[in-house]
Coordinates of C-alpha atoms in Angstrom, one line a residue:
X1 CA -33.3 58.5 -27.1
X2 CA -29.7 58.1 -27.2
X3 CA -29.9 54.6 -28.5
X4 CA -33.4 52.6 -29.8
X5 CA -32.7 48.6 -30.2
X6 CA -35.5 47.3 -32.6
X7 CA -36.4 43.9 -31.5
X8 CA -39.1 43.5 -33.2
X9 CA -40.3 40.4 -35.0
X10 CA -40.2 41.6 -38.6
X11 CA -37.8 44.3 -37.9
X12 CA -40.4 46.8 -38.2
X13 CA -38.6 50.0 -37.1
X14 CA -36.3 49.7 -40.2
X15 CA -39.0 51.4 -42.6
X16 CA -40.3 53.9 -39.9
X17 CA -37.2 55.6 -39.8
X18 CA -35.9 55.5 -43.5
X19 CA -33.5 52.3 -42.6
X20 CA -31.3 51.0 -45.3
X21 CA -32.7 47.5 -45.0
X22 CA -33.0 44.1 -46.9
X23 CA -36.1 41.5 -46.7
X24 CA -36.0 38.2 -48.8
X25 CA -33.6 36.3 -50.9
X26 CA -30.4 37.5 -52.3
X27 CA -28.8 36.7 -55.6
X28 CA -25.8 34.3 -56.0
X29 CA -24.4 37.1 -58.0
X30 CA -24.7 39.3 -54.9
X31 CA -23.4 36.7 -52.3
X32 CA -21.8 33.9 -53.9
X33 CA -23.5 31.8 -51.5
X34 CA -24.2 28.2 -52.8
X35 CA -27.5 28.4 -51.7
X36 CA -28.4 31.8 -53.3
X37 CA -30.9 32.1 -55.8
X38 CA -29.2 31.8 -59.6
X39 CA -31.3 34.5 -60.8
X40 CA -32.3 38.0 -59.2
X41 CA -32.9 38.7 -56.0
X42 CA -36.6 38.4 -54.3
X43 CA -37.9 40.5 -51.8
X44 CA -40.6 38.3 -51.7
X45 CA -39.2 35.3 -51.1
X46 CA -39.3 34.8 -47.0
X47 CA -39.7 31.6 -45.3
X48 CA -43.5 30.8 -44.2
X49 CA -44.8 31.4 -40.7
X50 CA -47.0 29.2 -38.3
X51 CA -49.4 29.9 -35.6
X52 CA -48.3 27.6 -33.4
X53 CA -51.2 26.1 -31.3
X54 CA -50.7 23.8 -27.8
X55 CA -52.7 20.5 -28.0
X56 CA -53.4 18.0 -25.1
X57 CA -54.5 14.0 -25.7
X58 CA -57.7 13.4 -23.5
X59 CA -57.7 9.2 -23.4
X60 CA -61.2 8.5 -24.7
X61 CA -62.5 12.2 -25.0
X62 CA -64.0 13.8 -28.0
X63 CA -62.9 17.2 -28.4
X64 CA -64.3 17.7 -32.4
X65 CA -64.1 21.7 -33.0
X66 CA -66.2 23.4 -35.5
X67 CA -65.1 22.8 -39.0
X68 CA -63.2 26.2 -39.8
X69 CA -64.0 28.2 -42.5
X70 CA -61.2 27.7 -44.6
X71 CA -61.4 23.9 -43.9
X72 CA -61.9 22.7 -47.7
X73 CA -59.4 25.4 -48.9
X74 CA -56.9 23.8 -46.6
X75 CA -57.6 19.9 -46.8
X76 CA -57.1 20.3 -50.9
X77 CA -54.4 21.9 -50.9
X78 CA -50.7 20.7 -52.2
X79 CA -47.7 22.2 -52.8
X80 CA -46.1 21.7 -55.8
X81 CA -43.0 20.5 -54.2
X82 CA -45.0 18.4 -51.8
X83 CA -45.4 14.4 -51.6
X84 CA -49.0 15.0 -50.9
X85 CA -51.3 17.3 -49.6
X86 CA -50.6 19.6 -47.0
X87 CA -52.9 18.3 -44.5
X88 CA -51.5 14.5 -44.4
X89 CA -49.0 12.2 -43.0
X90 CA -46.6 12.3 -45.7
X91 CA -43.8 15.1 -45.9
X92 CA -40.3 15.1 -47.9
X93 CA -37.3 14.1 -46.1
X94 CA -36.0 17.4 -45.4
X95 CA -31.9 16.1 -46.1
X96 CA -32.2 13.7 -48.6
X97 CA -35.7 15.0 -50.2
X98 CA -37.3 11.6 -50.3
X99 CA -40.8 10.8 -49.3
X100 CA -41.5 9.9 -46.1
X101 CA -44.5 9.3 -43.5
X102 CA -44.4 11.8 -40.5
X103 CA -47.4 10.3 -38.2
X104 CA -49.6 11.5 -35.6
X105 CA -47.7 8.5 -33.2
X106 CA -45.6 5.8 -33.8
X107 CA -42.7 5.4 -35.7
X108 CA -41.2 5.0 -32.6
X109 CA -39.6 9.0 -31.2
X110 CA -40.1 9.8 -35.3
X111 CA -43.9 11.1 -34.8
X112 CA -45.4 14.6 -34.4
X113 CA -47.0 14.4 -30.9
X114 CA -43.7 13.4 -29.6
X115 CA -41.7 15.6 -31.5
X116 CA -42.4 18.8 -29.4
X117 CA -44.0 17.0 -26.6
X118 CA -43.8 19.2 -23.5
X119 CA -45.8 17.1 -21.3
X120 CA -45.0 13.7 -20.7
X121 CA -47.5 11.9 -17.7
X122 CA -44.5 9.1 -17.0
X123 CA -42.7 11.9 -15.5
X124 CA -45.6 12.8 -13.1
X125 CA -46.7 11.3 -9.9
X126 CA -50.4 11.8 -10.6
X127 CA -52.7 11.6 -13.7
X128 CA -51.7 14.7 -16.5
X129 CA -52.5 15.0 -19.8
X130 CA -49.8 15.0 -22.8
X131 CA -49.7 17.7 -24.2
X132 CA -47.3 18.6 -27.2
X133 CA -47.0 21.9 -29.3
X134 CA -48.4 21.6 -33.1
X135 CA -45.6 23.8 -34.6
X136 CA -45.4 21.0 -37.7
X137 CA -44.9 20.8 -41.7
X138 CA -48.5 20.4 -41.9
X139 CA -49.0 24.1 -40.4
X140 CA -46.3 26.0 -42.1
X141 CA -48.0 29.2 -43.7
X142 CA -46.2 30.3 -47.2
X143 CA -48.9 30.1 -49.5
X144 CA -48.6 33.8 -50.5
X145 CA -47.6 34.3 -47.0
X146 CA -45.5 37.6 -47.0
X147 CA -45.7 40.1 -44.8
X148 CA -43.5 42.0 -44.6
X149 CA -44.1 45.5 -46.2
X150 CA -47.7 45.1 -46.6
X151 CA -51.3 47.0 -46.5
X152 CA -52.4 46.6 -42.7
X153 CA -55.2 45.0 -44.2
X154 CA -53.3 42.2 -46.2
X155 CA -51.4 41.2 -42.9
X156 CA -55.0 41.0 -40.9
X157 CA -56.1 38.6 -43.8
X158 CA -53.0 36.5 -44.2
X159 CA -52.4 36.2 -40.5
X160 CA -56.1 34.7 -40.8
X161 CA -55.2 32.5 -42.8
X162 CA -52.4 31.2 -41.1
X163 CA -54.7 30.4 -37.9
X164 CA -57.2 28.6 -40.3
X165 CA -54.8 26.4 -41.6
X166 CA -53.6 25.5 -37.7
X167 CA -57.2 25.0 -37.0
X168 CA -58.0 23.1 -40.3
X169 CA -54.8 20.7 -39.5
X170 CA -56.7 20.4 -35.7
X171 CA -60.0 19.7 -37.7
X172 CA -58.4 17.1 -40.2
X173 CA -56.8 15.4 -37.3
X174 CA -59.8 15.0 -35.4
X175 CA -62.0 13.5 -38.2
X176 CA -60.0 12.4 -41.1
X177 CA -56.8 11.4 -40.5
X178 CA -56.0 7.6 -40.7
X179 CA -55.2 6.5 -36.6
X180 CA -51.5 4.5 -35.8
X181 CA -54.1 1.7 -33.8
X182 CA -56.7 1.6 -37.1
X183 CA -59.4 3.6 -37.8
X184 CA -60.1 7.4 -38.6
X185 CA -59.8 10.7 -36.7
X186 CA -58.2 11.1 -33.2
X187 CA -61.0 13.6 -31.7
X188 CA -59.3 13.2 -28.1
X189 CA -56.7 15.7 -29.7
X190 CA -58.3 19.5 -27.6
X191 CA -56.7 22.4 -27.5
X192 CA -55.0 23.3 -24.4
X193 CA -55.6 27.5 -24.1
X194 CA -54.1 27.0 -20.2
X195 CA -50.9 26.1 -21.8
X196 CA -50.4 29.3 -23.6
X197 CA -52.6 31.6 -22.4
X198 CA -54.9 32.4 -24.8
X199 CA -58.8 32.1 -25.3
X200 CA -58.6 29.5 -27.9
X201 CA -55.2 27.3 -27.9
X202 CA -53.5 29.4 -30.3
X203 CA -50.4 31.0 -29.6
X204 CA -50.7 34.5 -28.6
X205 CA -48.8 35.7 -31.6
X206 CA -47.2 33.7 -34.8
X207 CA -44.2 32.4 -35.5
X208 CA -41.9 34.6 -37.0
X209 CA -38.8 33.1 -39.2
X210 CA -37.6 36.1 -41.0
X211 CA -37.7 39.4 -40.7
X212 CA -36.0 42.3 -42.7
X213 CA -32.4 42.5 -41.9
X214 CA -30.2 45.5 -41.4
X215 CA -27.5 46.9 -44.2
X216 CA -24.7 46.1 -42.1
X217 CA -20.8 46.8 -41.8
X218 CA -20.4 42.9 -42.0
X219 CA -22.9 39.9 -43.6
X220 CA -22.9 36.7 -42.2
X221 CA -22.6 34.9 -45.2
X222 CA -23.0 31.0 -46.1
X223 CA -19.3 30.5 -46.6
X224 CA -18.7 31.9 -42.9
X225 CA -20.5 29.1 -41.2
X226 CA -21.8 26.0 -43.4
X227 CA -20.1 22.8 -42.9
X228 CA -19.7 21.5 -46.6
X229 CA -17.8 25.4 -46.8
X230 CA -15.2 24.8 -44.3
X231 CA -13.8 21.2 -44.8
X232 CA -12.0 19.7 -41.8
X233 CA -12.8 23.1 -39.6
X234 CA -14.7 21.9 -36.3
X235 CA -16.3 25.6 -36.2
X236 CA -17.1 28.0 -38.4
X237 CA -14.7 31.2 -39.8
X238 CA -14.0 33.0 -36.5
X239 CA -14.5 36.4 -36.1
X240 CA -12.2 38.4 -34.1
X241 CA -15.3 40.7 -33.1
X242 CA -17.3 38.1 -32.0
X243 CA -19.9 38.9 -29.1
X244 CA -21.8 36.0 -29.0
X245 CA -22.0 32.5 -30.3
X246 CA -24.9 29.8 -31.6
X247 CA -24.8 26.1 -33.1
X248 CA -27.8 25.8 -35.4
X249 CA -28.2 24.1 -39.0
X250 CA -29.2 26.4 -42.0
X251 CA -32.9 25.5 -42.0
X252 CA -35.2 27.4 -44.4
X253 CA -38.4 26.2 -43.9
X254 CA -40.8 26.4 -47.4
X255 CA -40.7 29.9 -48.6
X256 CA -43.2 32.1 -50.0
X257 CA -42.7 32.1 -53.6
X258 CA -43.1 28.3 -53.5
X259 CA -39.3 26.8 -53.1
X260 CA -39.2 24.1 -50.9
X261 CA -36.9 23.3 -47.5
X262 CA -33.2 24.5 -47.7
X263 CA -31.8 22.2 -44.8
X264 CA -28.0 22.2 -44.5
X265 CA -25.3 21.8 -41.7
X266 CA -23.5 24.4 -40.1
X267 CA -20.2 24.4 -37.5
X268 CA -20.9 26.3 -34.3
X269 CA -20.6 30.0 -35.1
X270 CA -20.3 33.3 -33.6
X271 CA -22.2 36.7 -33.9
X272 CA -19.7 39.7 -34.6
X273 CA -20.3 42.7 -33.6
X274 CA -19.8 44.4 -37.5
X275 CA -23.4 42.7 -38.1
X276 CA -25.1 44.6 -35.1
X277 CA -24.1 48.0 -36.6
X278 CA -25.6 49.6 -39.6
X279 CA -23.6 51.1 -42.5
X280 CA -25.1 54.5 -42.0
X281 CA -28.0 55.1 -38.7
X282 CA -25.6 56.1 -35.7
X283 CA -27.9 55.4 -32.9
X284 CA -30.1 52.1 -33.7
X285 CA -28.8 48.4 -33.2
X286 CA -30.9 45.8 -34.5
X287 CA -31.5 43.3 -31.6
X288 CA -33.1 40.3 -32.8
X289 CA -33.6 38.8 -36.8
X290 CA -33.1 42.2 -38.2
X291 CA -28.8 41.8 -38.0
X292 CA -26.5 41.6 -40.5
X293 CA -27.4 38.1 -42.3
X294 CA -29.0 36.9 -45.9
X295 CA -31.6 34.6 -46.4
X296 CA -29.6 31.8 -45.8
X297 CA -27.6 32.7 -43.1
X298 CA -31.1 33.8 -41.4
X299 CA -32.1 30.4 -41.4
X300 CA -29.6 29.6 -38.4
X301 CA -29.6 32.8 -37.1
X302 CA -32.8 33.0 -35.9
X303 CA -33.1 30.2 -33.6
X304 CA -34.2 31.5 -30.1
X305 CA -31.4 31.6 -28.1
X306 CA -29.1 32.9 -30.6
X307 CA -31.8 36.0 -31.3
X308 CA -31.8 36.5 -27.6
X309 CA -28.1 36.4 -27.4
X310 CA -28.1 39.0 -30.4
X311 CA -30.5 41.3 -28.1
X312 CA -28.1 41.0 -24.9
X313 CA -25.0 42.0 -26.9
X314 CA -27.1 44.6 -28.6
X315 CA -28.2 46.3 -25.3
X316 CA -24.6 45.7 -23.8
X317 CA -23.1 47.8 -26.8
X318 CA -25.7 50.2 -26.7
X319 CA -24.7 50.8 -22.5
X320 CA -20.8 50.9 -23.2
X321 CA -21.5 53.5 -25.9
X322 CA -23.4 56.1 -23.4
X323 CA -20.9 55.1 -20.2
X324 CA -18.2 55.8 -23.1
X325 CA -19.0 58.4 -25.2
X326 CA -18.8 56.8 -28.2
X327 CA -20.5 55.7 -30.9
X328 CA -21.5 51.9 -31.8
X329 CA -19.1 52.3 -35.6
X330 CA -16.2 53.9 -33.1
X331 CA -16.5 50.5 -31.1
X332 CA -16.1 48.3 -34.6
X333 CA -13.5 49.9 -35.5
X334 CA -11.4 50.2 -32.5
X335 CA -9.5 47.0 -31.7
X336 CA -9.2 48.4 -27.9
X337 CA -12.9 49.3 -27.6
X338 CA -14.3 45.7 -28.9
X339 CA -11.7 44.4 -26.6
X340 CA -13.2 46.0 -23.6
X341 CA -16.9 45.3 -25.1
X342 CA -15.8 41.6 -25.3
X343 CA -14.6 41.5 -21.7
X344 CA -18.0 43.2 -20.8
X345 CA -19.6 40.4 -22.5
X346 CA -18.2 38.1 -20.7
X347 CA -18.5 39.5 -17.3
X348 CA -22.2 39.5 -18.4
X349 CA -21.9 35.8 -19.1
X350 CA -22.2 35.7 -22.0
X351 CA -19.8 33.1 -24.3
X352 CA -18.1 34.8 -27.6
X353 CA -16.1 31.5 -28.9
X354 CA -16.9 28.2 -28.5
X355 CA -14.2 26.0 -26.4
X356 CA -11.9 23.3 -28.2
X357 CA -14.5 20.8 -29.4
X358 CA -12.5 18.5 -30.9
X359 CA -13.6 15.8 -33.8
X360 CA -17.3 16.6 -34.6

């Protein structure tokens, strides 16, 4: 092929092809990023995954699963960072680090079922069940959670894992939790495979947060795009190669090598096109986690729409190369040939700098 993008989750083609490639967290040292570790670097430091599962609310049902397997690992364990265990309604304030209590409902809007509701029956004419989507603290996987770079056999086992502690957080709500109207257990919680078409309620794949990440002409860094970094900006640094935008905080859910939530803000940001082209591989573009960013800048780079975006540039650049005849480093460093990439960009629909926002 003329061009391969890997858009793959963990940015898998990278080792298949000999890919000068980074996974985990970088050094302060290397960076200077505030947020970067003060001693060496860890590849094995990645933020935790989930297995994700769709739940409905069945008024008056009882919908008790099987006790999992790994039930009494689960409902034991506490992180060392953690207010209490795992499988409760107490988490840590993920700004101010305080304790505070994250129930099933109530709290007014604060609660988990609300909190990724995507059905609500006051919207409906006739009778539906809610149904929300259990992507919560209580199911974040980073217990030893790594992935990346591992025996086939280690992944199978850890991604088992990760769906017995979804399941052992659907058992502990069923039968143990304490209930927002008094008593124990909420079995009309059920798992709702119609939502997301599966066997068993589980998501068809897990959640991904980071991924190995490309050796890059240019590294997002923290400095580009966090708030506290750029006093008095009302967006972040701005990239005359930009070929995309997103507005996400820095959000580093509990890594693997047990540090707890890095949750900062951020000014809305661009992606440039340097980070989408590797220091040395001529003919692949990373399309999706795998760009040009550290650890921290991952953690607001990899929201959804702004992976999607990276993909759409990527694929962009990778047609204006062949219709051009040159290559994707050619592109980088020609102001006229980003120029015409930009306005290709655009044409596609795609925004590359965010508008005069005023005040934020």
């Amino acid at each position: 092929a003329k061009y391969v993008l890997d858009a793959t989750e963990l940015g898998d083609l990278l080792p298949l092809a000999e890919v000068e490639s980074v996974s985990g967290a970088e050094s302060k040292a290397e960076t200077q990023e505030p947020h970067a570790l003060d001693g060496p670097a860890e590849p094995e430091n990645v933020q935790g995954l989930t297995w994700v599962m769709a739940l409905g609310f069945d008024q008056g049902g009882n919908h008790t699963i099987e006790k999992p397997a790994q039930y009494d690992r689960w409902r034991s364990f506490k992180p060392d960072f953690w207010p209490d265990r795992l499988l409760s309604f107490k988490m840590l304030h993920v700004q101010q680090g305080h304790a505070i209590d994250f129930p099933l409902f109530g709290n007014g809007s604060f609660n988990l079922f609300e909190y990724r509701q995507i059905v609500d029956p006051q919207i409906y004419r006739n009778p539906i069940e809610a149904a929300t989507i259990a992507n919560w603290p209580q199911n974040d996987f980073y217990d030893d959670g790594n992935i990346i770079d591992k025996p086939p056999e280690v992944i199978t086992r850890k991604l088992e894992e990760a769906r017995q502690l979804s399941l052992s957080l659907l058992y502990w709500l069923q039968t143990e939790a304490p209930r927002h109207d008094g008593g124990t257990g909420y079995p009309e919680l059920r798992l709702r495979p119609d939502l997301v078409g599966t066997e068993d309620g589980l998501a068809q794949a897990p959640y991904i947060r980071e991924s190995r990440r490309i050796k890059a002409r240019f590294t997002v860094l923290e400095q580009h795009v966090s708030t506290d970094c750029n006093p008095g900006r009302d967006r972040a640094v701005e990239f005359p190669d930009s070929v995309g935008v997103g507005a996400y905080r820095i959000d580093l859910h509990p890594s693997t090598n047990g540090v707890n939530t890095i949750d900062t803000s951020t000014l809305p940001f661009q992606i440039p096109l340097g980070s989408l082209i590797h220091v040395r591989m001529r003919n692949l573009l990373p399309a999706a986690k795998n760009l040009g960013v550290t650890h921290i800048t991952n953690g607001c780079y990899r929201l959804h729409p702004i992976e999607w975006n990276i993909g759409e540039s990527a694929g962009l650049l990778a047609g204006y190369c062949i219709q051009n005849g040159v290559l994707p480093v050619q592109v980088h460093e020609s102001p006229e040939h980003t120029r015409k990439l930009q306005e290709l960009c655009v044409r596609q629909w795609i925004e590359i700098e965010w508008p005069n926002l005023g005040p934020l």
